[in-house]
Short mmCIF file of C-alpha atoms in Angstrom, two decimals:
data_model
loop_
_atom_site.label_atom_id
_atom_site.label_comp_id
_atom_site.label_asym_id
_atom_site.label_seq_id
_atom_site.Cartn_x
_atom_site.Cartn_y
_atom_site.Cartn_z
CA MET A 1 -33.48 89.93 -36.71
CA LEU A 2 -33.14 92.11 -33.63
CA LYS A 3 -35.02 95.38 -33.91
CA LYS A 4 -33.60 98.09 -31.68
CA PHE A 5 -36.00 100.43 -30.00
CA CYS A 6 -36.58 103.56 -32.04
CA SER A 7 -37.58 106.69 -30.15
CA ALA A 8 -39.06 108.33 -33.23
CA VAL A 9 -42.87 108.30 -33.09
CA VAL A 10 -44.54 106.90 -36.18
CA PHE A 11 -47.96 108.32 -36.92
CA LEU A 12 -50.46 106.10 -38.74
CA LEU A 13 -53.87 107.32 -39.85
CA GLY A 14 -56.46 106.37 -37.27
CA SER A 15 -53.98 104.65 -34.94
CA THR A 16 -52.46 105.45 -31.58
CA PRO A 17 -48.68 105.17 -31.11
CA VAL A 18 -47.84 102.45 -28.59
CA LEU A 19 -44.03 102.51 -28.59
CA ALA A 20 -42.70 102.95 -25.07
CA ASP A 21 -39.36 103.08 -23.33
CA TYR A 22 -39.92 100.46 -20.64
CA SER A 23 -36.68 101.38 -18.89
CA THR A 24 -38.45 104.50 -17.59
CA HIS A 25 -41.78 102.85 -16.83
CA PRO A 26 -42.92 103.43 -13.20
CA GLY A 27 -42.97 99.68 -12.60
CA ALA A 28 -39.52 99.05 -14.01
CA GLN A 29 -37.44 100.25 -11.07
CA SER A 30 -38.30 97.39 -8.71
CA PHE A 31 -37.99 94.89 -11.58
CA VAL A 32 -34.48 96.08 -12.40
CA ARG A 33 -33.54 95.99 -8.73
CA THR A 34 -34.72 92.37 -8.45
CA LEU A 35 -32.64 91.21 -11.41
CA VAL A 36 -29.56 93.06 -10.18
CA GLN A 37 -29.75 92.16 -6.50
CA GLU A 38 -31.24 88.67 -6.61
CA HIS A 39 -29.82 87.39 -9.90
CA GLN A 40 -26.63 89.43 -10.33
CA PHE A 41 -27.48 90.92 -13.72
CA GLU A 42 -25.71 94.09 -14.81
CA GLU A 43 -28.08 97.02 -14.41
CA SER A 44 -27.01 98.46 -17.76
CA TYR A 45 -27.96 95.20 -19.50
CA VAL A 46 -31.41 95.04 -17.93
CA LEU A 47 -32.12 98.67 -18.80
CA ASP A 48 -30.93 98.10 -22.37
CA MET A 49 -33.30 95.15 -22.76
CA LEU A 50 -36.20 97.21 -21.42
CA ARG A 51 -35.37 100.01 -23.86
CA GLN A 52 -35.53 97.53 -26.70
CA ALA A 53 -38.86 96.09 -25.57
CA GLU A 54 -41.81 97.39 -27.61
CA LYS A 55 -45.29 97.87 -26.26
CA LYS A 56 -47.75 95.99 -28.47
CA GLN A 57 -51.39 97.05 -28.43
CA SER A 58 -52.27 93.89 -30.36
CA ILE A 59 -51.09 91.87 -27.35
CA LEU A 60 -53.30 93.83 -24.96
CA ASP A 61 -56.23 93.40 -27.34
CA ALA A 62 -55.66 89.65 -27.69
CA ILE A 63 -55.43 88.90 -23.99
CA ALA A 64 -58.71 90.72 -23.40
CA ARG A 65 -60.66 88.22 -25.51
CA PRO A 66 -59.39 84.65 -24.98
CA ALA A 67 -61.65 81.99 -26.48
CA GLU A 68 -61.94 80.23 -23.11
CA LYS A 69 -63.83 83.23 -21.73
CA THR A 70 -65.80 84.31 -24.76
CA LYS A 71 -67.10 81.07 -26.30
CA PRO A 72 -69.46 78.38 -24.95
CA TRP A 73 -68.30 74.76 -25.14
CA LYS A 74 -70.24 73.99 -28.32
CA ASP A 75 -68.31 76.70 -30.17
CA TYR A 76 -64.99 76.33 -28.36
CA ARG A 77 -64.88 72.62 -29.21
CA LYS A 78 -65.11 73.34 -32.94
CA ILE A 79 -61.90 75.34 -32.84
CA PHE A 80 -59.81 72.31 -31.93
CA LEU A 81 -61.66 69.23 -33.13
CA GLY A 82 -61.97 68.66 -36.82
CA GLU A 83 -60.70 66.33 -39.53
CA PRO A 84 -57.76 68.51 -40.65
CA ARG A 85 -56.30 68.72 -37.14
CA ILE A 86 -56.81 65.00 -36.60
CA GLN A 87 -55.15 64.07 -39.90
CA GLN A 88 -52.23 66.41 -39.21
CA GLY A 89 -51.94 64.79 -35.81
CA ILE A 90 -51.77 61.30 -37.25
CA GLU A 91 -49.08 62.49 -39.67
CA PHE A 92 -47.09 63.94 -36.76
CA TRP A 93 -47.60 60.74 -34.74
CA ASN A 94 -46.40 58.56 -37.61
CA ASN A 95 -43.36 60.77 -38.17
CA ASN A 96 -42.45 60.68 -34.46
CA LYS A 97 -43.69 57.23 -33.52
CA ALA A 98 -40.51 56.02 -31.83
CA THR A 99 -40.05 59.24 -29.84
CA LEU A 100 -43.64 59.22 -28.62
CA ALA A 101 -43.39 55.57 -27.60
CA ARG A 102 -40.18 56.30 -25.69
CA ALA A 103 -41.75 59.30 -23.96
CA ALA A 104 -44.77 57.24 -22.95
CA GLU A 105 -42.51 54.58 -21.49
CA GLU A 106 -40.07 56.88 -19.70
CA PHE A 107 -42.53 59.46 -18.39
CA GLY A 108 -45.71 57.40 -18.06
CA VAL A 109 -47.81 59.72 -20.23
CA ASP A 110 -50.15 58.48 -22.96
CA GLU A 111 -48.94 59.18 -26.49
CA GLN A 112 -52.29 60.51 -27.68
CA MET A 113 -52.32 63.15 -24.96
CA ILE A 114 -48.87 64.45 -25.91
CA VAL A 115 -49.95 64.67 -29.56
CA ALA A 116 -53.23 66.37 -28.62
CA ILE A 117 -51.45 69.08 -26.63
CA LEU A 118 -49.18 69.77 -29.60
CA GLY A 119 -52.21 69.87 -31.86
CA ILE A 120 -54.10 72.37 -29.75
CA GLU A 121 -51.16 74.59 -28.93
CA THR A 122 -49.46 74.99 -32.30
CA ARG A 123 -50.94 72.53 -34.82
CA TYR A 124 -47.97 70.26 -34.24
CA GLY A 125 -45.38 73.01 -34.42
CA LYS A 126 -46.71 74.85 -37.46
CA TYR A 127 -47.82 78.01 -35.61
CA THR A 128 -45.60 78.81 -32.64
CA GLY A 129 -46.13 82.57 -32.57
CA GLY A 130 -44.29 85.50 -34.06
CA TYR A 131 -44.05 87.87 -31.11
CA ARG A 132 -40.78 88.56 -29.37
CA VAL A 133 -41.07 87.21 -25.84
CA LEU A 134 -39.40 90.37 -24.59
CA ASP A 135 -42.15 92.53 -26.11
CA ALA A 136 -44.98 90.26 -24.97
CA LEU A 137 -43.91 89.98 -21.35
CA ALA A 138 -42.87 93.61 -20.96
CA THR A 139 -46.20 94.73 -22.41
CA LEU A 140 -48.24 92.43 -20.17
CA GLY A 141 -46.01 92.77 -17.12
CA LEU A 142 -45.98 96.55 -17.09
CA ASP A 143 -49.16 97.57 -18.92
CA TYR A 144 -51.71 94.84 -18.16
CA THR A 145 -52.92 95.52 -14.63
CA PRO A 146 -55.13 92.43 -14.07
CA ARG A 147 -52.17 90.01 -14.28
CA GLY A 148 -49.17 92.28 -14.38
CA LYS A 149 -47.48 90.65 -11.42
CA PHE A 150 -47.65 87.22 -13.07
CA PHE A 151 -46.25 88.38 -16.39
CA LEU A 152 -43.52 90.45 -14.78
CA LYS A 153 -42.40 87.29 -13.01
CA GLU A 154 -42.36 85.54 -16.37
CA LEU A 155 -40.23 88.36 -17.78
CA GLU A 156 -37.81 87.75 -14.91
CA ASN A 157 -37.74 84.07 -15.88
CA ALA A 158 -37.16 85.01 -19.52
CA PHE A 159 -34.02 86.93 -18.52
CA LEU A 160 -32.83 83.90 -16.56
CA LEU A 161 -33.70 81.48 -19.37
CA ALA A 162 -31.74 83.52 -21.92
CA ARG A 163 -28.69 83.60 -19.66
CA GLU A 164 -28.87 79.90 -18.77
CA GLN A 165 -29.31 78.81 -22.39
CA ASN A 166 -26.83 81.35 -23.74
CA VAL A 167 -29.28 82.92 -26.17
CA ALA A 168 -30.08 86.57 -26.88
CA LEU A 169 -33.26 87.54 -25.05
CA PRO A 170 -34.67 89.59 -27.97
CA GLU A 171 -34.38 86.52 -30.22
CA LEU A 172 -36.81 84.42 -28.17
CA THR A 173 -40.16 84.26 -29.94
CA GLY A 174 -43.59 82.97 -29.00
CA SER A 175 -47.26 83.82 -28.55
CA TYR A 176 -48.80 87.11 -27.48
CA ALA A 177 -48.61 85.83 -23.89
CA GLY A 178 -44.93 84.87 -24.06
CA ALA A 179 -45.50 81.13 -24.54
CA MET A 180 -42.82 79.46 -26.64
CA GLY A 181 -42.19 76.61 -29.01
CA TYR A 182 -44.13 73.50 -30.04
CA GLY A 183 -45.81 73.14 -26.66
CA GLN A 184 -46.06 76.84 -25.81
CA PHE A 185 -44.10 76.83 -22.57
CA ILE A 186 -43.92 80.08 -20.68
CA PRO A 187 -40.39 80.88 -19.44
CA SER A 188 -40.91 79.50 -15.92
CA SER A 189 -42.29 76.25 -17.36
CA TYR A 190 -39.34 75.95 -19.70
CA ARG A 191 -36.91 76.37 -16.81
CA ALA A 192 -38.80 73.83 -14.69
CA TYR A 193 -39.87 71.15 -17.18
CA ALA A 194 -38.11 71.42 -20.56
CA VAL A 195 -35.82 68.44 -21.24
CA ASP A 196 -33.11 67.57 -23.73
CA PHE A 197 -34.81 64.43 -25.00
CA ASP A 198 -32.45 63.75 -27.89
CA GLY A 199 -29.25 64.19 -25.90
CA ASP A 200 -27.67 66.97 -27.98
CA GLY A 201 -27.04 69.17 -24.95
CA LYS A 202 -29.93 71.62 -25.47
CA ALA A 203 -33.65 71.54 -24.73
CA ASP A 204 -34.82 73.05 -28.01
CA ILE A 205 -38.60 73.32 -27.85
CA TRP A 206 -38.70 75.83 -30.74
CA ASN A 207 -37.34 73.69 -33.57
CA ASN A 208 -36.92 70.15 -32.26
CA PRO A 209 -40.06 67.96 -31.97
CA VAL A 210 -38.10 65.35 -29.99
CA ASP A 211 -37.34 67.81 -27.19
CA ALA A 212 -40.88 69.19 -27.41
CA ILE A 213 -42.39 65.73 -26.95
CA GLY A 214 -40.14 64.92 -24.01
CA SER A 215 -40.79 68.29 -22.39
CA ILE A 216 -44.58 67.96 -22.55
CA ALA A 217 -44.38 64.42 -21.21
CA ASN A 218 -42.16 65.58 -18.36
CA TYR A 219 -44.60 68.40 -17.54
CA PHE A 220 -47.51 65.96 -17.32
CA ARG A 221 -45.54 63.45 -15.25
CA ARG A 222 -44.42 66.10 -12.79
CA HIS A 223 -48.05 67.15 -12.31
CA GLY A 224 -49.25 63.63 -11.57
CA TRP A 225 -50.53 62.13 -14.83
CA GLN A 226 -51.19 58.39 -14.62
CA ARG A 227 -50.82 56.54 -17.90
CA GLY A 228 -53.91 54.59 -18.89
CA ASP A 229 -56.09 56.04 -16.14
CA ILE A 230 -59.51 57.52 -16.83
CA VAL A 231 -59.75 61.23 -17.65
CA VAL A 232 -63.50 61.91 -17.78
CA THR A 233 -66.79 60.09 -18.09
CA ARG A 234 -70.31 61.19 -18.81
CA ALA A 235 -72.67 61.29 -15.83
CA HIS A 236 -76.35 60.85 -15.13
CA ILE A 237 -77.94 63.39 -12.82
CA ALA A 238 -80.84 63.17 -10.39
CA SER A 239 -83.62 65.73 -10.59
CA ASP A 240 -82.33 67.40 -7.42
CA TYR A 241 -78.60 67.22 -8.21
CA ASP A 242 -76.29 69.59 -6.35
CA LYS A 243 -75.30 72.38 -8.74
CA SER A 244 -73.05 74.08 -6.20
CA VAL A 245 -70.19 71.61 -6.79
CA LEU A 246 -70.06 71.98 -10.57
CA ASN A 247 -66.82 73.00 -12.31
CA GLU A 248 -64.68 73.36 -9.19
CA LYS A 249 -61.17 74.33 -10.26
CA ILE A 250 -59.41 72.28 -7.63
CA ARG A 251 -58.07 68.75 -7.43
CA PRO A 252 -60.97 66.24 -7.38
CA HIS A 253 -61.87 65.56 -3.77
CA PHE A 254 -65.36 64.03 -3.86
CA THR A 255 -65.49 60.24 -4.08
CA LEU A 256 -67.98 58.76 -6.51
CA SER A 257 -69.97 57.54 -3.53
CA GLU A 258 -70.20 61.09 -2.21
CA LEU A 259 -71.11 62.41 -5.63
CA ALA A 260 -73.88 59.82 -5.89
CA GLN A 261 -75.38 61.33 -2.77
CA ARG A 262 -75.27 64.70 -4.51
CA GLY A 263 -77.07 63.36 -7.58
CA TYR A 264 -74.22 62.36 -9.93
CA THR A 265 -73.75 58.82 -11.23
CA PRO A 266 -71.07 57.89 -13.78
CA VAL A 267 -72.25 56.32 -17.02
CA ASN A 268 -69.25 54.00 -16.74
CA ALA A 269 -70.57 51.51 -14.19
CA LYS A 270 -67.13 49.89 -13.74
CA LEU A 271 -65.78 52.88 -11.81
CA LYS A 272 -65.29 52.39 -8.08
CA GLY A 273 -67.01 54.38 -5.38
CA ALA A 274 -63.71 55.46 -3.84
CA ASP A 275 -62.47 57.12 -7.06
CA LYS A 276 -62.43 60.90 -6.80
CA ALA A 277 -63.87 63.26 -9.39
CA VAL A 278 -65.27 66.72 -9.98
CA PRO A 279 -68.65 67.22 -11.73
CA LEU A 280 -68.54 69.36 -14.87
CA SER A 281 -71.29 71.07 -16.85
CA TYR A 282 -70.97 72.36 -20.41
CA ASP A 283 -73.37 73.89 -22.92
CA GLY A 284 -73.00 71.42 -25.77
CA GLU A 285 -74.30 71.21 -29.31
CA TYR A 286 -77.40 69.32 -28.17
CA GLY A 287 -77.91 70.84 -24.74
CA LYS A 288 -76.32 70.60 -21.34
CA GLU A 289 -73.57 68.01 -20.92
CA ILE A 290 -72.68 66.60 -17.50
CA TRP A 291 -69.28 64.96 -17.01
CA LEU A 292 -67.11 63.74 -14.17
CA GLY A 293 -63.45 64.77 -14.35
CA PHE A 294 -60.81 62.65 -12.58
CA ASN A 295 -57.21 63.30 -11.58
CA ASN A 296 -55.87 63.12 -15.14
CA PHE A 297 -58.40 65.79 -16.15
CA TYR A 298 -57.11 67.98 -13.35
CA VAL A 299 -53.55 67.43 -14.59
CA ILE A 300 -54.51 68.81 -18.02
CA THR A 301 -55.74 71.97 -16.26
CA ARG A 302 -52.25 72.38 -14.82
CA TYR A 303 -51.09 72.86 -18.41
CA ASN A 304 -53.87 75.34 -19.10
CA ARG A 305 -56.22 76.41 -16.31
CA SER A 306 -59.30 76.38 -18.55
CA GLN A 307 -61.56 73.36 -18.11
CA LEU A 308 -62.82 73.91 -21.67
CA TYR A 309 -59.22 73.53 -22.83
CA ALA A 310 -58.84 70.34 -20.80
CA MET A 311 -61.99 68.83 -22.28
CA ALA A 312 -60.97 69.78 -25.81
CA ALA A 313 -57.51 68.28 -25.27
CA TYR A 314 -59.02 65.05 -23.96
CA GLN A 315 -61.54 64.71 -26.78
CA LEU A 316 -58.90 65.45 -29.41
CA SER A 317 -56.62 62.86 -27.80
CA GLU A 318 -59.35 60.23 -28.10
CA GLU A 319 -60.02 61.10 -31.75
CA LEU A 320 -56.28 60.83 -32.43
CA ARG A 321 -55.98 57.52 -30.64
CA TYR A 322 -58.91 56.06 -32.56
CA ALA A 323 -57.57 57.27 -35.92
CA PHE A 324 -54.04 56.08 -35.19
CA GLU A 325 -55.20 52.60 -34.17
CA LYS A 326 -57.61 52.39 -37.09
CA GLN A 327 -54.85 52.89 -39.69
CA VAL A 328 -53.04 49.71 -38.60
CA ARG A 329 -56.09 47.42 -38.37
#
């Protein structure tokens, strides 16, 4: 239910009031002007939405401690890989088998990867976030200096999304960072990649797993995923291997032949010297792990920029694939 902004200050023992009228925020003027001049919104409407937006300290606290930045791989991996998440994934896969098969065929994206993304993001739609997108993006866009410009742009996209989909902006819900639905699409991603995969006239990623599956598959296809291609492989290293090229956050550009000269050799001997990869290093449960990430690995990082996330998604996808195939043997 829509909660209108209340100007009365509520005092709680030991807490600091965080309610704010974002319509008067110093950064709001240019934002309002953009929506009015570039997108033909009524100024009164934009100001009303900003008045209703509530500053959330819990959002600012959460974004300051993401697991990708605070946990080593050996601990980060445990968050997402475990028997409960795998079993829930197999249940979701079985319940949506035909849709996943159709998505794999139409978009060229492996079924296990779609399921893995859903598993990591929201445990297959069970936990999609209870924040209002309006609150999350106003808080981060106007009161989170490190990435305020990014989140303010997402708030702009949220206004556009609500108008295009004919929904009330304050009713959109998601994570503390404004990510929405089964696959946690930020507003710009929804506008660019969400699809109506069941043909009912609406791309409903909040309540409809069919649309969520199609939308994730479309996202991966549009970023260059190749169905059936390798994602990562373990690597041997020479004693004098080149550490300077580890964990580059760019599209793989070294061929395997070039990486061999830098001290990296794939464990998978069938790979060709012309294939391109990026060397990766993680602090694992039993020491340092060296991997080579290929184009499909890079594509996962287009969904989430963290390479730890990409590795967790890949490893979960493999566990899901193995468990799904095992049940029909």
